[in-house]
Short mmCIF file of C-alpha atoms in Angstrom, two decimals:
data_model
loop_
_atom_site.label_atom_id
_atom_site.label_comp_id
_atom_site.label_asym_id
_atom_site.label_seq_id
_atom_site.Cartn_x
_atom_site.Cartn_y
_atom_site.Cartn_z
CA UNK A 24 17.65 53.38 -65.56
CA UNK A 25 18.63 50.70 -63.71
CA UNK A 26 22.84 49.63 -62.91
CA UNK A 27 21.23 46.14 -64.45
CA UNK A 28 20.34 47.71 -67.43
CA UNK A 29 23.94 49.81 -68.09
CA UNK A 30 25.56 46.71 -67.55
CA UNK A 31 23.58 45.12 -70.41
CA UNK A 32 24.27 48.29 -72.69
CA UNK A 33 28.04 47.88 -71.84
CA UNK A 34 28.38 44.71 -72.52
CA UNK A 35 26.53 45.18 -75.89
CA UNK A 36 28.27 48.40 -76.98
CA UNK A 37 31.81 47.25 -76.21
CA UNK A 38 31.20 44.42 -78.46
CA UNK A 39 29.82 46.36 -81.25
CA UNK A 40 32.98 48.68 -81.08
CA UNK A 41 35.23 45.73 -81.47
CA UNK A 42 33.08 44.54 -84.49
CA UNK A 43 33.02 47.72 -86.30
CA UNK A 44 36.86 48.68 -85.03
CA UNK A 45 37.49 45.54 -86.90
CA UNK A 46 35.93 45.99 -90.22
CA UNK A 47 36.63 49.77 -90.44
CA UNK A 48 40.35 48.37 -90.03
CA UNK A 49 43.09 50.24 -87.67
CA UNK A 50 44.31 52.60 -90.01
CA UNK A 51 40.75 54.11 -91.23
CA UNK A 52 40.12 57.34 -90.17
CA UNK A 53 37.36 58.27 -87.52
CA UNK A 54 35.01 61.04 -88.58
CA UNK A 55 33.54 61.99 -85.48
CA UNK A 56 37.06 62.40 -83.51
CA UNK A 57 38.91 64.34 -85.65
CA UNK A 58 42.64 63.82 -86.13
CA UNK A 59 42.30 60.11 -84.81
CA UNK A 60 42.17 56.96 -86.29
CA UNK A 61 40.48 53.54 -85.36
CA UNK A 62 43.70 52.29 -83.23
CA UNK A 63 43.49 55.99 -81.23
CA UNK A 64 39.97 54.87 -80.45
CA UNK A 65 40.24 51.70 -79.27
CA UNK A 66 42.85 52.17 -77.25
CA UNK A 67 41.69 55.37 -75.62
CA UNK A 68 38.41 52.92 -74.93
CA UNK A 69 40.63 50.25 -73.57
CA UNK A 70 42.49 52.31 -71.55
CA UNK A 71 39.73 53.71 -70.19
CA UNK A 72 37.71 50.40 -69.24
CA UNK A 73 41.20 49.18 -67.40
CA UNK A 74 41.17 52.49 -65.64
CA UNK A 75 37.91 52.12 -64.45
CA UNK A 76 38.12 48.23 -63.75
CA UNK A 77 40.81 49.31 -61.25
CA UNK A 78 38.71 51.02 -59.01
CA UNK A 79 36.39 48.49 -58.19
CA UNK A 80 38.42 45.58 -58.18
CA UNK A 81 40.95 47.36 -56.21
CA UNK A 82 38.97 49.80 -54.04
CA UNK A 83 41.16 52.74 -54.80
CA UNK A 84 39.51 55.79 -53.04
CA UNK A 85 41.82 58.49 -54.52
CA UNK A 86 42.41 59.34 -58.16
CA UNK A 87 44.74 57.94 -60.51
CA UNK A 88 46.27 58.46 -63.96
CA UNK A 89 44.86 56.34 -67.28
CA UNK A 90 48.29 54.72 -67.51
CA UNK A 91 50.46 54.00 -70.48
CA UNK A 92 48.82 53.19 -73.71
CA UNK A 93 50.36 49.48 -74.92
CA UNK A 94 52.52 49.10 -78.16
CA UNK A 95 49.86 47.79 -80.22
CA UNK A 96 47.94 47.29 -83.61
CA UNK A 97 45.89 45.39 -85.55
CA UNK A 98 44.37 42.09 -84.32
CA UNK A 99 46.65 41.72 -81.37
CA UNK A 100 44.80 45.65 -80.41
CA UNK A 101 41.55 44.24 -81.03
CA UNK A 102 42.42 41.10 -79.01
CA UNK A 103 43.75 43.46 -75.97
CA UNK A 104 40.37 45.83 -76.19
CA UNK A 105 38.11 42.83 -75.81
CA UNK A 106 40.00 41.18 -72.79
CA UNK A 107 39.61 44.16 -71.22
CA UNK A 108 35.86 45.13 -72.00
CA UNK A 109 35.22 41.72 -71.05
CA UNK A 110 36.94 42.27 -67.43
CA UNK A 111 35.64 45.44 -67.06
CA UNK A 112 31.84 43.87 -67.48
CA UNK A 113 32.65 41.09 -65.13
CA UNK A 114 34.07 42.77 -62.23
CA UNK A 115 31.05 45.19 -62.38
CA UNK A 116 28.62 42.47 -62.85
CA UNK A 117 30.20 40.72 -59.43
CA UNK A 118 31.30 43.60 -57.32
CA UNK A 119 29.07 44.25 -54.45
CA UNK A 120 26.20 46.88 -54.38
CA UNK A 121 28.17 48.54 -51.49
CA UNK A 122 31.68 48.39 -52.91
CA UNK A 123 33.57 51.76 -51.98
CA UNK A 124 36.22 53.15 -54.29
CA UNK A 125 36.49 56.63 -55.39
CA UNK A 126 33.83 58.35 -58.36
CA UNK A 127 33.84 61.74 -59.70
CA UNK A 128 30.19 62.57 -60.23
CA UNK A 129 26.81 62.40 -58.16
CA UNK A 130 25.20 58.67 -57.95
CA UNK A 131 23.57 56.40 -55.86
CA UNK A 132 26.64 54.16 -55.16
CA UNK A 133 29.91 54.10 -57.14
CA UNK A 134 28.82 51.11 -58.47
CA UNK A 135 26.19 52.51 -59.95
CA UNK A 136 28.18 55.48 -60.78
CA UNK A 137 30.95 53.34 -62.85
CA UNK A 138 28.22 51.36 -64.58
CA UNK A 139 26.19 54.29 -66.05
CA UNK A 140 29.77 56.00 -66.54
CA UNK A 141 31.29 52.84 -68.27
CA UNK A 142 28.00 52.27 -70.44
CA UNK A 143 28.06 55.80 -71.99
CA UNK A 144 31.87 56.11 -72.64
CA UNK A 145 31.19 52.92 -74.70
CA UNK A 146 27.99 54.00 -76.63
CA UNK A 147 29.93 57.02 -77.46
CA UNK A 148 33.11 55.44 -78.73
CA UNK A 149 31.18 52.89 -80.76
CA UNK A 150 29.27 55.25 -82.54
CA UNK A 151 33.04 56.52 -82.88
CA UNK A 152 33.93 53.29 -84.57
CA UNK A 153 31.14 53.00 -86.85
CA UNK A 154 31.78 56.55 -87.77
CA UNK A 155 34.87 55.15 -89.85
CA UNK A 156 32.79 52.70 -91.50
CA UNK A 157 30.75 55.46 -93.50
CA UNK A 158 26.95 55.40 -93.27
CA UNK A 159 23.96 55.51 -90.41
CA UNK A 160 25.82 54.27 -86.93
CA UNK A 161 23.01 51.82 -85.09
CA UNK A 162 20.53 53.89 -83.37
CA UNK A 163 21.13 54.20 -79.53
CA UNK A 164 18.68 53.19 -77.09
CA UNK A 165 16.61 56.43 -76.47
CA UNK A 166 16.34 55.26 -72.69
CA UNK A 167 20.53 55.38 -72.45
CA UNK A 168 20.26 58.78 -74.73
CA UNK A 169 17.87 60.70 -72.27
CA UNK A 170 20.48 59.51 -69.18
CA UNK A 171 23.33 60.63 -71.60
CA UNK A 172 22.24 64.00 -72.02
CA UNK A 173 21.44 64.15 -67.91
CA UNK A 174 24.59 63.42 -67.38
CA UNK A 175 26.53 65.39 -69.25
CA UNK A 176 24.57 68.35 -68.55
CA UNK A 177 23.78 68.21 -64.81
CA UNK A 178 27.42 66.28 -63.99
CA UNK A 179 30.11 66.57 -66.21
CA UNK A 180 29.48 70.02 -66.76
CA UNK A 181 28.71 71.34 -62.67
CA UNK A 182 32.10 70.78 -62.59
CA UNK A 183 34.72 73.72 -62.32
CA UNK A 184 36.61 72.11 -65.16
CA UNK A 185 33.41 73.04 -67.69
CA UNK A 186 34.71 75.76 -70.23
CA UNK A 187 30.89 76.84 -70.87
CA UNK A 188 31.17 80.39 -69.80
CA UNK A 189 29.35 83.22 -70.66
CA UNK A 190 29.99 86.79 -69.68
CA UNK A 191 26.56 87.89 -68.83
CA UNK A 192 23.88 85.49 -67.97
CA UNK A 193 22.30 83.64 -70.58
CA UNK A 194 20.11 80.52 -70.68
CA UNK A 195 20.12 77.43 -72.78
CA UNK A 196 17.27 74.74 -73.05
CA UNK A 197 18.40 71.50 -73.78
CA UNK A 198 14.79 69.75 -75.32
CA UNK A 199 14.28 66.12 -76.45
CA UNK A 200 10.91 66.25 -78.76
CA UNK A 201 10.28 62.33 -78.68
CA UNK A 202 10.20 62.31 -75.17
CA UNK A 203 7.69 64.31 -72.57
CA UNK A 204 10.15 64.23 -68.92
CA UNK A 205 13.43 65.25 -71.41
CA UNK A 206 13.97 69.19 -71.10
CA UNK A 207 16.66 71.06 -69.48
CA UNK A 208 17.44 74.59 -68.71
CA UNK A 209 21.30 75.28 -68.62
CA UNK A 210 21.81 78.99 -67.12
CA UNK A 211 25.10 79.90 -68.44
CA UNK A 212 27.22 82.64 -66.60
CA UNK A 213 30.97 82.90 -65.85
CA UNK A 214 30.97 79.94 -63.61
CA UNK A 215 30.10 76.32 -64.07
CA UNK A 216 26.59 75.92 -65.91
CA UNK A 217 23.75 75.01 -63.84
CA UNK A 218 21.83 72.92 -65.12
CA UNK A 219 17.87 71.57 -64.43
CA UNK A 220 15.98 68.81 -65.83
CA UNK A 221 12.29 69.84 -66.44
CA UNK A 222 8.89 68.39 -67.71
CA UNK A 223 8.23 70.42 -71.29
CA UNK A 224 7.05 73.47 -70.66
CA UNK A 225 8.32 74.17 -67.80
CA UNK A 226 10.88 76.57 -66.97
CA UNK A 227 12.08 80.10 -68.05
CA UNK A 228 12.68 81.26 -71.19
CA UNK A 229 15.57 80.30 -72.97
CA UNK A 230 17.78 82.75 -75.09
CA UNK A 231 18.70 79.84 -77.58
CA UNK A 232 16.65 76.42 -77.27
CA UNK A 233 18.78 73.54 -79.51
CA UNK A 234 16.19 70.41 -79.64
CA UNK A 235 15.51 66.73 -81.29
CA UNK A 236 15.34 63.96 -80.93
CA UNK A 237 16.96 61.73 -77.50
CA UNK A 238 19.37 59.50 -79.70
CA UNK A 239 20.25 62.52 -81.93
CA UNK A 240 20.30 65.18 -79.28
CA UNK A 241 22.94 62.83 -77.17
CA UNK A 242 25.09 63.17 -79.78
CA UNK A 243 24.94 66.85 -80.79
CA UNK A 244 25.26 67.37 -77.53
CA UNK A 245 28.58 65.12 -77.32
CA UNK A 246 29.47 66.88 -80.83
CA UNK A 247 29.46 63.72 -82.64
CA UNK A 248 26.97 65.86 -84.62
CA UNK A 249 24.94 69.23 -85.35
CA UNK A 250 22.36 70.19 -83.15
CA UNK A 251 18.77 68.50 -85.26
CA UNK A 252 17.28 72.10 -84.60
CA UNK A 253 18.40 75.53 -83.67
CA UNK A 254 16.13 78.56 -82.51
CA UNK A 255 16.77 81.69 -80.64
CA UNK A 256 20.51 82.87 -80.60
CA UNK A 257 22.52 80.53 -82.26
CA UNK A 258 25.56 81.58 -80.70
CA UNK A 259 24.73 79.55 -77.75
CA UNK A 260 24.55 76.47 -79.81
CA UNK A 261 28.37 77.65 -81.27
CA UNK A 262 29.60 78.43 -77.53
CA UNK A 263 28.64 74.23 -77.07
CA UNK A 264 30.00 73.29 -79.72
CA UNK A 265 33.58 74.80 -79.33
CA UNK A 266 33.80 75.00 -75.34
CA UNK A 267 32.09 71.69 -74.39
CA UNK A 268 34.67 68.97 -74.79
CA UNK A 269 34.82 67.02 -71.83
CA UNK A 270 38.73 65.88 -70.96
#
């Protein structure tokens, strides 16, 4: 996908959260983030956009904390959230294609990296939001699911800080059935999972395979839900789904 085409999806889903944060109300509870409510949400999301505004506007090449959370609720929250999505969208939008400021996973430029970042953090949280409305959250573009799952897989979770360990080698495949160029093989061991994106049937096989479709895949594999199907040893699927949050 094209950093164009995050930026659309950010500027879309950030809006959507603040519509549904809004209805759903700051006290309602979120189902998909257990132990939180809407106001943990948004400004989690908030912070995070502000966090990530700063290192393109500002260039910062080293690491820095979130920052304090603001003493806020209700429509003055809401207010704050959107001021801050909004900045976030424009300073991507008008920073150079050859800014430099510091990223944390592979990409083609850290603008690039920050859009694609800033556009799935946002999909994920407003799926959050409508989560405390009750009912069937707005379908994500399966385009923005496929990348979703890529990243998480082949990024967040190369990292040393990945809790996916197994004490033997085992192998997980990772396959989206509405799409042909969506499977991936995840070898676990007792380091970092490795992960490779394959064309269907390709690659070894798998102990456990967990599969659906993109949209609902990307958010099993987030744990906003269960896996759509389960074959092989489902033990696999339960090692994801208690060792995979990403901090």
């Amino acid at each position: 996908m094209e950093t164009a085409r995050f930026l659309e999806i950010l500027d879309a889903e950030g809006q959507s959260l603040a519509a549904a944060a809004e209805r759903a109300g700051t006290d309602a509870k979120v189902p998909t983030c257990p132990g939180w409510q809407v106001r943990d949400l948004v400004l989690h999301t908030g912070a995070v956009h502000r966090w990530a505004t700063s290192y393109v506007a500002e260039r910062l090449t080293t690491p820095r904390p979130l920052g304090d959370l603001p003493d806020l609720d209700g429509g003055a929250l809401l207010t704050w959230f959107r001021e801050g999505h909004r900045t976030l969208v424009d300073t991507l939008a008008s920073a150079p294609s050859d800014v430099e400021c510091w990223s944390f996973l592979p990409a083609p430029s850290p603008l690039a990296f920050w859009t694609r970042r800033q556009a799935h953090e946002t999909a994920v949280h407003r799926v959050d939001a409508e989560s405390a409305l009750g009912g069937t959250p707005t379908p994500l573009d399966p385009d923005l699911a496929t990348d979703g799952i890529d990243e998480l897989l082949v990024g967040f979770h190369a990292r040393a800080k990945s809790r996916v360990r197994t004490d033997e080698p085992r192998t997980l495949r990772v396959r989206a059935t509405d799409r042909d160029d969506a499977v991936w093989t995840v070898r676990l061991s007792a380091q970092p999972p490795a992960a490779e994106r394959t064309a269907a049937g390709e690659g070894p096989e798998a102990d456990c395979e967990v599969s659906g479709p993109a949209a609902d895949l990307y958010l099993a594999v987030w744990n906003r839900q269960p896996f759509p199907a389960v074959t092989g040893d489902p033990t696999l699927a339960t090692l994801w789904q208690e060792k995979s949050g990403v901090i």
